[in-house]
PDB file of C-alpha atoms in Angstrom:
ATOM      1  CA  UNK O   1      85.592  37.494  27.067  1.00 49.00           C
ATOM      2  CA  UNK O   2      85.464  39.849  24.097  1.00 48.00           C
ATOM      3  CA  UNK O   3      85.191  36.853  21.769  1.00 49.00           C
ATOM      4  CA  UNK O   4      82.217  35.547  23.758  1.00 46.00           C
ATOM      5  CA  UNK O   5      80.473  38.944  23.612  1.00 46.00           C
ATOM      6  CA  UNK O   6      81.105  39.129  19.862  1.00 47.00           C
ATOM      7  CA  UNK O   7      79.631  35.677  19.371  1.00 47.00           C
ATOM      8  CA  UNK O   8      76.546  36.616  21.405  1.00 42.00           C
ATOM      9  CA  UNK O   9      76.133  39.827  19.375  1.00 47.00           C
ATOM     10  CA  UNK O  10      76.370  37.910  16.107  1.00 43.00           C
ATOM     11  CA  UNK O  11      73.850  35.361  17.382  1.00 44.00           C
ATOM     12  CA  UNK O  12      71.386  38.087  18.450  1.00 46.00           C
ATOM     13  CA  UNK O  13      71.796  39.952  15.159  1.00 45.00           C
ATOM     14  CA  UNK O  14      71.110  36.780  13.239  1.00 48.00           C
ATOM     15  CA  UNK O  15      68.090  36.020  15.424  1.00 43.00           C
ATOM     16  CA  UNK O  16      66.594  39.521  15.021  1.00 43.00           C
ATOM     17  CA  UNK O  17      67.355  39.413  11.317  1.00 45.00           C
ATOM     18  CA  UNK O  18      65.482  36.129  11.012  1.00 41.00           C
ATOM     19  CA  UNK O  19      62.501  37.565  12.900  1.00 40.00           C
ATOM     20  CA  UNK O  20      62.452  40.697  10.733  1.00 40.00           C
ATOM     21  CA  UNK O  21      62.751  38.612   7.606  1.00 37.00           C
ATOM     22  CA  UNK O  22      59.923  36.381   8.767  1.00 35.00           C
ATOM     23  CA  UNK O  23      57.701  39.386   9.484  1.00 38.00           C
ATOM     24  CA  UNK O  24      58.480  40.959   6.111  1.00 39.00           C
ATOM     25  CA  UNK O  25      57.647  37.745   4.316  1.00 40.00           C
ATOM     26  CA  UNK O  26      54.463  37.097   6.304  1.00 49.00           C
ATOM     27  CA  UNK O  27      52.002  38.771   3.858  1.00 60.00           C
ATOM     28  CA  UNK O  28      53.376  36.745   0.966  1.00 54.00           C
ATOM     29  CA  UNK O  29      52.977  33.450   2.838  1.00 67.00           C
ATOM     30  CA  UNK O  30      49.636  34.211   4.535  1.00 74.00           C
ATOM     31  CA  UNK O  31      46.666  33.066   2.382  1.00 77.00           C
ATOM     32  CA  UNK O  32      44.739  36.166   3.516  1.00 83.00           C
ATOM     33  CA  UNK O  33      47.226  38.470   1.786  1.00 83.00           C
ATOM     34  CA  UNK O  34      47.559  38.857  -1.974  1.00 83.00           C
ATOM     35  CA  UNK O  35      49.566  41.325  -4.051  1.00 83.00           C
ATOM     36  CA  UNK O  36      47.349  43.521  -6.235  1.00 82.00           C
ATOM     37  CA  UNK O  37      47.905  46.412  -8.629  1.00 81.00           C
ATOM     38  CA  UNK O  38      45.523  48.846  -6.922  1.00 77.00           C
ATOM     39  CA  UNK O  39      46.617  51.756  -9.137  1.00 78.00           C
ATOM     40  CA  UNK O  40      48.532  51.744 -12.440  1.00 80.00           C
ATOM     41  CA  UNK O  41      52.035  50.585 -11.593  1.00 78.00           C
ATOM     42  CA  UNK O  42      51.352  50.586  -7.825  1.00 79.00           C
ATOM     43  CA  UNK O  43      51.164  47.237  -6.050  1.00 83.00           C
ATOM     44  CA  UNK O  44      50.027  46.576  -2.490  1.00 80.00           C
ATOM     45  CA  UNK O  45      49.548  43.554  -0.261  1.00 82.00           C
ATOM     46  CA  UNK O  46      45.795  43.398   0.349  1.00 82.00           C
ATOM     47  CA  UNK O  47      44.064  41.419   3.104  1.00 81.00           C
ATOM     48  CA  UNK O  48      41.118  39.584   1.518  1.00 79.00           C
ATOM     49  CA  UNK O  49      39.910  37.822   4.669  1.00 82.00           C
ATOM     50  CA  UNK O  50      37.014  39.286   6.729  1.00 79.00           C
ATOM     51  CA  UNK O  51      37.579  40.620  10.216  1.00 78.00           C
ATOM     52  CA  UNK O  52      36.499  38.352  13.124  1.00 74.00           C
ATOM     53  CA  UNK O  53      33.708  40.753  14.175  1.00 69.00           C
ATOM     54  CA  UNK O  54      31.920  40.488  10.834  1.00 74.00           C
ATOM     55  CA  UNK O  55      28.877  38.292  11.209  1.00 54.00           C
ATOM     56  CA  UNK O  56      27.867  38.408   7.540  1.00 49.00           C
ATOM     57  CA  UNK O  57      29.099  39.564   4.167  1.00 43.00           C
ATOM     58  CA  UNK O  58      27.360  42.945   4.117  1.00 44.00           C
ATOM     59  CA  UNK O  59      23.724  43.127   5.159  1.00 46.00           C
ATOM     60  CA  UNK O  60      21.760  46.325   5.701  1.00 47.00           C
ATOM     61  CA  UNK O  61      21.678  45.963   9.452  1.00 40.00           C
ATOM     62  CA  UNK O  62      24.249  43.482  10.650  1.00 37.00           C
ATOM     63  CA  UNK O  63      23.470  39.871  11.396  1.00 35.00           C
ATOM     64  CA  UNK O  64      22.710  37.493  14.229  1.00 37.00           C
ATOM     65  CA  UNK O  65      21.516  38.638  17.639  1.00 42.00           C
ATOM     66  CA  UNK O  66      24.571  40.710  18.612  1.00 48.00           C
ATOM     67  CA  UNK O  67      25.176  44.461  18.300  1.00 55.00           C
ATOM     68  CA  UNK O  68      23.948  46.052  15.078  1.00 65.00           C
ATOM     69  CA  UNK O  69      25.742  48.826  13.291  1.00 80.00           C
ATOM     70  CA  UNK O  70      24.450  52.406  13.138  1.00 86.00           C
ATOM     71  CA  UNK O  71      23.566  53.467   9.573  1.00 84.00           C
ATOM     72  CA  UNK O  72      22.466  56.996  10.458  1.00 85.00           C
ATOM     73  CA  UNK O  73      25.671  58.888   9.633  1.00 86.00           C
ATOM     74  CA  UNK O  74      26.431  59.728   6.012  1.00 84.00           C
ATOM     75  CA  UNK O  75      28.229  58.580   3.986  1.00 88.00           C
ATOM     76  CA  UNK O  76      28.640  55.443   6.098  1.00 87.00           C
ATOM     77  CA  UNK O  77      25.009  54.462   5.744  1.00 83.00           C
ATOM     78  CA  UNK O  78      25.010  51.923   2.952  1.00 83.00           C
ATOM     79  CA  UNK O  79      25.575  48.561   4.632  1.00 84.00           C
ATOM     80  CA  UNK O  80      27.072  46.843   7.668  1.00 87.00           C
ATOM     81  CA  UNK O  81      30.108  44.655   8.135  1.00 87.00           C
ATOM     82  CA  UNK O  82      29.507  43.267  11.592  1.00 86.00           C
ATOM     83  CA  UNK O  83      29.168  46.400  13.753  1.00 87.00           C
ATOM     84  CA  UNK O  84      30.969  48.613  11.231  1.00 89.00           C
ATOM     85  CA  UNK O  85      28.818  51.068   9.212  1.00 90.00           C
ATOM     86  CA  UNK O  86      30.190  51.163   5.686  1.00 89.00           C
ATOM     87  CA  UNK O  87      30.279  52.773   2.270  1.00 89.00           C
ATOM     88  CA  UNK O  88      31.787  51.145  -0.819  1.00 89.00           C
ATOM     89  CA  UNK O  89      32.878  52.181  -4.301  1.00 89.00           C
ATOM     90  CA  UNK O  90      30.288  50.608  -6.604  1.00 84.00           C
ATOM     91  CA  UNK O  91      30.935  49.735  -9.362  1.00 83.00           C
ATOM     92  CA  UNK O  92      34.456  48.765  -8.380  1.00 85.00           C
ATOM     93  CA  UNK O  93      37.156  51.181  -9.590  1.00 85.00           C
ATOM     94  CA  UNK O  94      39.436  48.198 -10.042  1.00 86.00           C
ATOM     95  CA  UNK O  95      39.206  46.372 -13.375  1.00 83.00           C
ATOM     96  CA  UNK O  96      38.032  42.788 -12.904  1.00 82.00           C
ATOM     97  CA  UNK O  97      41.203  41.492 -14.543  1.00 83.00           C
ATOM     98  CA  UNK O  98      43.070  42.852 -11.502  1.00 86.00           C
ATOM     99  CA  UNK O  99      40.820  41.331  -8.828  1.00 88.00           C
ATOM    100  CA  UNK O 100      42.221  38.574  -6.574  1.00 88.00           C
ATOM    101  CA  UNK O 101      42.042  34.991  -7.862  1.00 86.00           C
ATOM    102  CA  UNK O 102      38.479  33.732  -8.290  1.00 84.00           C
ATOM    103  CA  UNK O 103      39.017  30.945  -5.762  1.00 85.00           C
ATOM    104  CA  UNK O 104      39.353  33.597  -3.028  1.00 87.00           C
ATOM    105  CA  UNK O 105      35.861  34.939  -3.780  1.00 86.00           C
ATOM    106  CA  UNK O 106      33.488  34.044  -0.904  1.00 85.00           C
ATOM    107  CA  UNK O 107      30.579  33.452  -3.308  1.00 82.00           C
ATOM    108  CA  UNK O 108      29.377  34.047  -6.872  1.00 77.00           C
ATOM    109  CA  UNK O 109      27.546  37.300  -6.024  1.00 78.00           C
ATOM    110  CA  UNK O 110      30.549  39.152  -4.598  1.00 86.00           C
ATOM    111  CA  UNK O 111      32.562  42.029  -6.055  1.00 88.00           C
ATOM    112  CA  UNK O 112      36.006  43.292  -5.097  1.00 91.00           C
ATOM    113  CA  UNK O 113      36.152  46.991  -4.293  1.00 91.00           C
ATOM    114  CA  UNK O 114      37.340  49.654  -1.851  1.00 92.00           C
ATOM    115  CA  UNK O 115      35.381  49.930   1.401  1.00 93.00           C
ATOM    116  CA  UNK O 116      35.328  52.668   4.048  1.00 92.00           C
ATOM    117  CA  UNK O 117      33.679  52.041   7.425  1.00 92.00           C
ATOM    118  CA  UNK O 118      33.023  53.882  10.664  1.00 91.00           C
ATOM    119  CA  UNK O 119      33.935  51.703  13.638  1.00 90.00           C
ATOM    120  CA  UNK O 120      32.060  52.353  16.917  1.00 88.00           C
ATOM    121  CA  UNK O 121      34.338  53.868  19.541  1.00 86.00           C
ATOM    122  CA  UNK O 122      37.168  54.580  17.107  1.00 88.00           C
ATOM    123  CA  UNK O 123      38.107  57.810  15.347  1.00 88.00           C
ATOM    124  CA  UNK O 124      40.173  56.094  12.661  1.00 92.00           C
ATOM    125  CA  UNK O 125      38.216  54.772   9.704  1.00 92.00           C
ATOM    126  CA  UNK O 126      38.390  51.183   8.530  1.00 91.00           C
ATOM    127  CA  UNK O 127      39.555  51.430   4.887  1.00 92.00           C
ATOM    128  CA  UNK O 128      40.356  48.379   2.849  1.00 90.00           C
ATOM    129  CA  UNK O 129      40.149  46.666  -0.531  1.00 92.00           C
ATOM    130  CA  UNK O 130      37.981  43.609  -0.015  1.00 90.00           C
ATOM    131  CA  UNK O 131      35.280  41.278  -1.284  1.00 90.00           C
ATOM    132  CA  UNK O 132      31.730  42.387  -0.484  1.00 87.00           C
ATOM    133  CA  UNK O 133      28.276  41.173  -1.395  1.00 83.00           C
ATOM    134  CA  UNK O 134      26.528  44.206  -2.917  1.00 82.00           C
ATOM    135  CA  UNK O 135      23.766  45.643  -0.771  1.00 78.00           C
ATOM    136  CA  UNK O 136      20.272  46.352  -2.128  1.00 72.00           C
ATOM    137  CA  UNK O 137      20.888  50.042  -2.812  1.00 75.00           C
ATOM    138  CA  UNK O 138      23.896  49.215  -4.988  1.00 81.00           C
ATOM    139  CA  UNK O 139      21.967  47.124  -7.483  1.00 81.00           C
ATOM    140  CA  UNK O 140      20.966  49.966  -9.865  1.00 84.00           C
ATOM    141  CA  UNK O 141      24.605  51.044 -10.194  1.00 82.00           C
ATOM    142  CA  UNK O 142      25.617  47.461 -10.886  1.00 84.00           C
ATOM    143  CA  UNK O 143      22.689  47.280 -13.329  1.00 88.00           C
ATOM    144  CA  UNK O 144      24.320  49.994 -15.439  1.00 88.00           C
ATOM    145  CA  UNK O 145      27.523  47.984 -15.356  1.00 85.00           C
ATOM    146  CA  UNK O 146      25.686  44.800 -16.368  1.00 89.00           C
ATOM    147  CA  UNK O 147      23.912  46.700 -19.159  1.00 92.00           C
ATOM    148  CA  UNK O 148      27.277  47.878 -20.473  1.00 90.00           C
ATOM    149  CA  UNK O 149      28.401  44.269 -20.829  1.00 90.00           C
ATOM    150  CA  UNK O 150      25.756  43.477 -23.425  1.00 95.00           C
ATOM    151  CA  UNK O 151      27.326  43.414 -26.862  1.00 95.00           C
ATOM    152  CA  UNK O 152      25.047  43.802 -29.883  1.00 96.00           C
ATOM    153  CA  UNK O 153      26.059  41.707 -32.890  1.00 95.00           C
ATOM    154  CA  UNK O 154      27.694  43.063 -36.011  1.00 94.00           C
ATOM    155  CA  UNK O 155      25.030  42.786 -38.703  1.00 94.00           C
ATOM    156  CA  UNK O 156      24.714  43.619 -42.394  1.00 93.00           C
ATOM    157  CA  UNK O 157      21.829  45.160 -44.274  1.00 93.00           C
ATOM    158  CA  UNK O 158      20.828  44.355 -47.846  1.00 93.00           C
ATOM    159  CA  UNK O 159      17.875  45.002 -50.105  1.00 94.00           C
ATOM    160  CA  UNK O 160      15.926  43.484 -52.977  1.00 93.00           C
ATOM    161  CA  UNK O 161      15.789  43.840 -55.907  1.00 93.00           C
ATOM    162  CA  UNK O 162      19.557  43.544 -55.525  1.00 91.00           C
ATOM    163  CA  UNK O 163      21.692  46.278 -57.032  1.00 92.00           C
ATOM    164  CA  UNK O 164      18.970  48.825 -57.719  1.00 94.00           C
ATOM    165  CA  UNK O 165      15.341  49.405 -56.903  1.00 95.00           C
ATOM    166  CA  UNK O 166      12.774  51.604 -58.619  1.00 95.00           C
ATOM    167  CA  UNK O 167      10.303  54.365 -57.884  1.00 95.00           C
ATOM    168  CA  UNK O 168       6.904  52.921 -56.967  1.00 93.00           C
ATOM    169  CA  UNK O 169       8.200  49.376 -56.564  1.00 93.00           C
ATOM    170  CA  UNK O 170       8.366  47.392 -53.318  1.00 93.00           C
ATOM    171  CA  UNK O 171      11.875  47.553 -51.849  1.00 94.00           C
ATOM    172  CA  UNK O 172      12.561  44.742 -49.384  1.00 93.00           C
ATOM    173  CA  UNK O 173      15.091  45.224 -46.549  1.00 93.00           C
ATOM    174  CA  UNK O 174      16.925  42.208 -45.150  1.00 91.00           C
ATOM    175  CA  UNK O 175      19.235  41.913 -42.118  1.00 91.00           C
ATOM    176  CA  UNK O 176      21.851  39.213 -41.646  1.00 91.00           C
ATOM    177  CA  UNK O 177      24.042  38.488 -38.617  1.00 91.00           C
ATOM    178  CA  UNK O 178      21.526  38.870 -35.794  1.00 90.00           C
ATOM    179  CA  UNK O 179      21.932  35.298 -34.552  1.00 89.00           C
ATOM    180  CA  UNK O 180      19.081  33.814 -32.540  1.00 90.00           C
ATOM    181  CA  UNK O 181      17.951  37.233 -31.294  1.00 91.00           C
ATOM    182  CA  UNK O 182      19.308  36.864 -27.742  1.00 95.00           C
ATOM    183  CA  UNK O 183      22.424  38.433 -26.254  1.00 96.00           C
ATOM    184  CA  UNK O 184      23.748  37.650 -22.748  1.00 96.00           C
ATOM    185  CA  UNK O 185      26.251  39.802 -20.874  1.00 93.00           C
ATOM    186  CA  UNK O 186      28.871  38.728 -18.388  1.00 87.00           C
ATOM    187  CA  UNK O 187      27.958  39.073 -14.712  1.00 84.00           C
ATOM    188  CA  UNK O 188      28.452  42.302 -12.760  1.00 83.00           C
ATOM    189  CA  UNK O 189      28.576  41.197  -9.142  1.00 77.00           C
ATOM    190  CA  UNK O 190      25.276  39.340  -8.628  1.00 82.00           C
ATOM    191  CA  UNK O 191      23.606  40.753 -11.752  1.00 86.00           C
ATOM    192  CA  UNK O 192      23.441  39.570 -15.334  1.00 91.00           C
ATOM    193  CA  UNK O 193      21.706  41.308 -18.230  1.00 95.00           C
ATOM    194  CA  UNK O 194      19.992  39.541 -21.125  1.00 96.00           C
ATOM    195  CA  UNK O 195      18.758  41.228 -24.289  1.00 97.00           C
ATOM    196  CA  UNK O 196      15.957  39.809 -26.444  1.00 96.00           C
ATOM    197  CA  UNK O 197      15.539  41.308 -29.899  1.00 95.00           C
ATOM    198  CA  UNK O 198      12.285  43.295 -29.900  1.00 94.00           C
ATOM    199  CA  UNK O 199      12.311  44.827 -33.377  1.00 94.00           C
ATOM    200  CA  UNK O 200      14.461  46.396 -36.068  1.00 94.00           C
ATOM    201  CA  UNK O 201      14.270  50.091 -36.930  1.00 95.00           C
ATOM    202  CA  UNK O 202      14.993  51.083 -40.518  1.00 95.00           C
ATOM    203  CA  UNK O 203      15.556  54.585 -41.829  1.00 97.00           C
ATOM    204  CA  UNK O 204      15.013  54.547 -45.623  1.00 96.00           C
ATOM    205  CA  UNK O 205      16.835  57.927 -45.795  1.00 96.00           C
ATOM    206  CA  UNK O 206      14.358  59.440 -48.257  1.00 95.00           C
ATOM    207  CA  UNK O 207      12.720  61.712 -45.683  1.00 94.00           C
ATOM    208  CA  UNK O 208      10.012  59.253 -44.721  1.00 94.00           C
ATOM    209  CA  UNK O 209       9.576  58.143 -41.082  1.00 94.00           C
ATOM    210  CA  UNK O 210      11.599  55.339 -39.538  1.00 95.00           C
ATOM    211  CA  UNK O 211      10.024  51.924 -40.112  1.00 93.00           C
ATOM    212  CA  UNK O 212       9.577  49.485 -37.215  1.00 92.00           C
ATOM    213  CA  UNK O 213      10.083  45.957 -38.519  1.00 91.00           C
ATOM    214  CA  UNK O 214       9.665  42.473 -37.130  1.00 85.00           C
ATOM    215  CA  UNK O 215      12.742  41.055 -35.381  1.00 79.00           C
ATOM    216  CA  UNK O 216      13.713  38.392 -37.924  1.00 76.00           C
ATOM    217  CA  UNK O 217      14.654  40.144 -41.159  1.00 66.00           C
ATOM    218  CA  UNK O 218      16.680  37.245 -42.516  1.00 62.00           C
ATOM    219  CA  UNK O 219      13.606  35.607 -44.026  1.00 61.00           C
ATOM    220  CA  UNK O 220      10.770  38.055 -43.297  1.00 64.00           C
ATOM    221  CA  UNK O 221      11.569  41.203 -45.238  1.00 70.00           C
ATOM    222  CA  UNK O 222      10.439  44.679 -44.283  1.00 88.00           C
ATOM    223  CA  UNK O 223       9.123  46.625 -47.270  1.00 92.00           C
ATOM    224  CA  UNK O 224       9.168  50.264 -48.311  1.00 94.00           C
ATOM    225  CA  UNK O 225       8.171  52.127 -51.488  1.00 95.00           C
ATOM    226  CA  UNK O 226      10.497  54.898 -52.668  1.00 96.00           C
ATOM    227  CA  UNK O 227       8.682  57.762 -54.391  1.00 95.00           C
ATOM    228  CA  UNK O 228      11.788  59.653 -55.474  1.00 93.00           C
ATOM    229  CA  UNK O 229      14.775  58.816 -57.629  1.00 95.00           C
ATOM    230  CA  UNK O 230      18.186  58.938 -55.961  1.00 94.00           C
ATOM    231  CA  UNK O 231      20.135  60.617 -58.782  1.00 92.00           C
ATOM    232  CA  UNK O 232      20.725  63.777 -56.697  1.00 92.00           C
ATOM    233  CA  UNK O 233      22.047  61.927 -53.629  1.00 93.00           C
ATOM    234  CA  UNK O 234      25.692  62.329 -52.630  1.00 95.00           C
ATOM    235  CA  UNK O 235      26.090  58.798 -51.211  1.00 95.00           C
ATOM    236  CA  UNK O 236      27.440  56.291 -53.741  1.00 95.00           C
ATOM    237  CA  UNK O 237      27.185  52.500 -53.830  1.00 94.00           C
ATOM    238  CA  UNK O 238      30.148  50.246 -54.666  1.00 93.00           C
ATOM    239  CA  UNK O 239      29.479  50.765 -58.377  1.00 93.00           C
ATOM    240  CA  UNK O 240      29.532  54.547 -58.017  1.00 95.00           C
ATOM    241  CA  UNK O 241      25.792  55.052 -58.405  1.00 95.00           C
ATOM    242  CA  UNK O 242      24.084  57.679 -56.202  1.00 96.00           C
ATOM    243  CA  UNK O 243      21.634  56.246 -53.689  1.00 97.00           C
ATOM    244  CA  UNK O 244      19.787  56.751 -50.422  1.00 97.00           C
ATOM    245  CA  UNK O 245      22.004  55.919 -47.386  1.00 97.00           C
ATOM    246  CA  UNK O 246      19.463  53.620 -45.698  1.00 97.00           C
ATOM    247  CA  UNK O 247      20.366  52.271 -42.279  1.00 97.00           C
ATOM    248  CA  UNK O 248      19.056  49.944 -39.602  1.00 96.00           C
ATOM    249  CA  UNK O 249      19.524  49.311 -35.901  1.00 96.00           C
ATOM    250  CA  UNK O 250      18.523  46.486 -33.575  1.00 96.00           C
ATOM    251  CA  UNK O 251      16.383  47.197 -30.516  1.00 96.00           C
ATOM    252  CA  UNK O 252      16.485  44.768 -27.580  1.00 96.00           C
ATOM    253  CA  UNK O 253      14.299  44.323 -24.511  1.00 96.00           C
ATOM    254  CA  UNK O 254      16.615  43.966 -21.504  1.00 96.00           C
ATOM    255  CA  UNK O 255      16.010  41.936 -18.361  1.00 95.00           C
ATOM    256  CA  UNK O 256      18.228  41.612 -15.291  1.00 93.00           C
ATOM    257  CA  UNK O 257      18.564  38.495 -13.185  1.00 91.00           C
ATOM    258  CA  UNK O 258      20.178  37.799  -9.813  1.00 82.00           C
ATOM    259  CA  UNK O 259      20.781  34.186  -8.855  1.00 75.00           C
ATOM    260  CA  UNK O 260      18.434  33.199 -11.684  1.00 80.00           C
ATOM    261  CA  UNK O 261      15.538  35.407 -10.529  1.00 84.00           C
ATOM    262  CA  UNK O 262      14.464  38.468 -12.510  1.00 89.00           C
ATOM    263  CA  UNK O 263      14.878  41.789 -10.672  1.00 86.00           C
ATOM    264  CA  UNK O 264      13.531  45.290 -11.293  1.00 86.00           C
ATOM    265  CA  UNK O 265      16.137  48.074 -11.327  1.00 86.00           C
ATOM    266  CA  UNK O 266      14.536  51.536 -11.231  1.00 82.00           C
ATOM    267  CA  UNK O 267      16.369  54.066 -13.365  1.00 84.00           C
ATOM    268  CA  UNK O 268      18.242  51.501 -15.446  1.00 90.00           C
ATOM    269  CA  UNK O 269      17.145  51.323 -19.119  1.00 93.00           C
ATOM    270  CA  UNK O 270      15.030  48.342 -20.089  1.00 94.00           C
ATOM    271  CA  UNK O 271      15.958  48.599 -23.766  1.00 96.00           C
ATOM    272  CA  UNK O 272      19.242  48.562 -25.663  1.00 96.00           C
ATOM    273  CA  UNK O 273      19.843  49.862 -29.178  1.00 96.00           C
ATOM    274  CA  UNK O 274      22.658  48.772 -31.440  1.00 96.00           C
ATOM    275  CA  UNK O 275      24.693  51.239 -33.499  1.00 96.00           C
ATOM    276  CA  UNK O 276      23.227  52.116 -36.893  1.00 97.00           C
ATOM    277  CA  UNK O 277      24.515  50.182 -39.891  1.00 96.00           C
ATOM    278  CA  UNK O 278      23.297  50.343 -43.458  1.00 94.00           C
ATOM    279  CA  UNK O 279      23.771  50.333 -47.190  1.00 96.00           C
ATOM    280  CA  UNK O 280      23.367  52.715 -50.115  1.00 97.00           C
ATOM    281  CA  UNK O 281      20.228  52.058 -52.176  1.00 97.00           C
ATOM    282  CA  UNK O 282      20.151  53.432 -55.734  1.00 97.00           C
ATOM    283  CA  UNK O 283      16.593  54.190 -56.848  1.00 96.00           C
ATOM    284  CA  UNK O 284      15.883  54.531 -60.533  1.00 94.00           C
ATOM    285  CA  UNK O 285      12.783  55.049 -62.608  1.00 88.00           C
ATOM    286  CA  UNK O 286      11.282  52.601 -65.063  1.00 78.00           C
ATOM    287  CA  UNK O 287      10.437  54.393 -68.315  1.00 67.00           C
ATOM    288  CA  UNK O 288       7.106  53.363 -69.779  1.00 57.00           C
ATOM    289  CA  UNK O 289       6.251  53.815 -73.476  1.00 47.00           C
ATOM    290  CA  UNK O 290       2.613  54.749 -74.078  1.00 50.00           C
ATOM    291  CA  UNK O 291       1.154  54.179 -77.585  1.00 56.00           C
ATOM    292  CA  UNK O 292      -2.193  55.339 -78.973  1.00 59.00           C
ATOM    293  CA  UNK O 293      -4.261  52.745 -80.747  1.00 59.00           C
TER     294      UNK O 293
END
């Protein structure tokens, strides 16, 4: 009898162990669950599938003809997930390199972030990392993120006559490395920023005002006349000659598009300026010999 009881106990232990093992492994085998590094060195299984009560991906007032969520209580007044009134971290605090695989994204306009929602009839908040489609009010914040993804090109500045220019002569500034004048950033949720070169600003560094030049300074030079020699300047060119530390920067007009259509984002800059870059310009004086006849 004792042997029978022992066998039954072993069988039950094995059965419960199998059930526990199956439950522990469930997140790893369920396509809705993925392992993510939600904080440095901290990994969690995250459910990326929407709840059954969600009728859309995040509208301002729910969807369909069923119950609509209540967006009157701050801070859960940004968008709805079904009947849940929600607030999300936008831009996402999670670097895009740590988002779930792209094939799990419900659509091209979604971002992965942390969401907090108030659920009708429940005291406990709904809090989860998940894909959401950014709501209208989130677009300016995403616009700043899209703007930050525009990279201005590394360019070089030169001048003619090469090597040294002279007081009273036309000095021509040239810029190389600006490409075709258009820069395109990577997408930030549904938004993408594009910069079109508007003009080039040049500071001759001799105390005169900044010059606004045409966008293509590879072939169309921008000219300036120096009225002072540079012999007292502390900046030196590669040959050790003192010169004016002239510099230039590129100025772009920025537009934002969503699904190919241009959008207006109040409060987000519509221009982008590159860092200054320049060259030292020695300015000498041509000595003229005057003879009486």
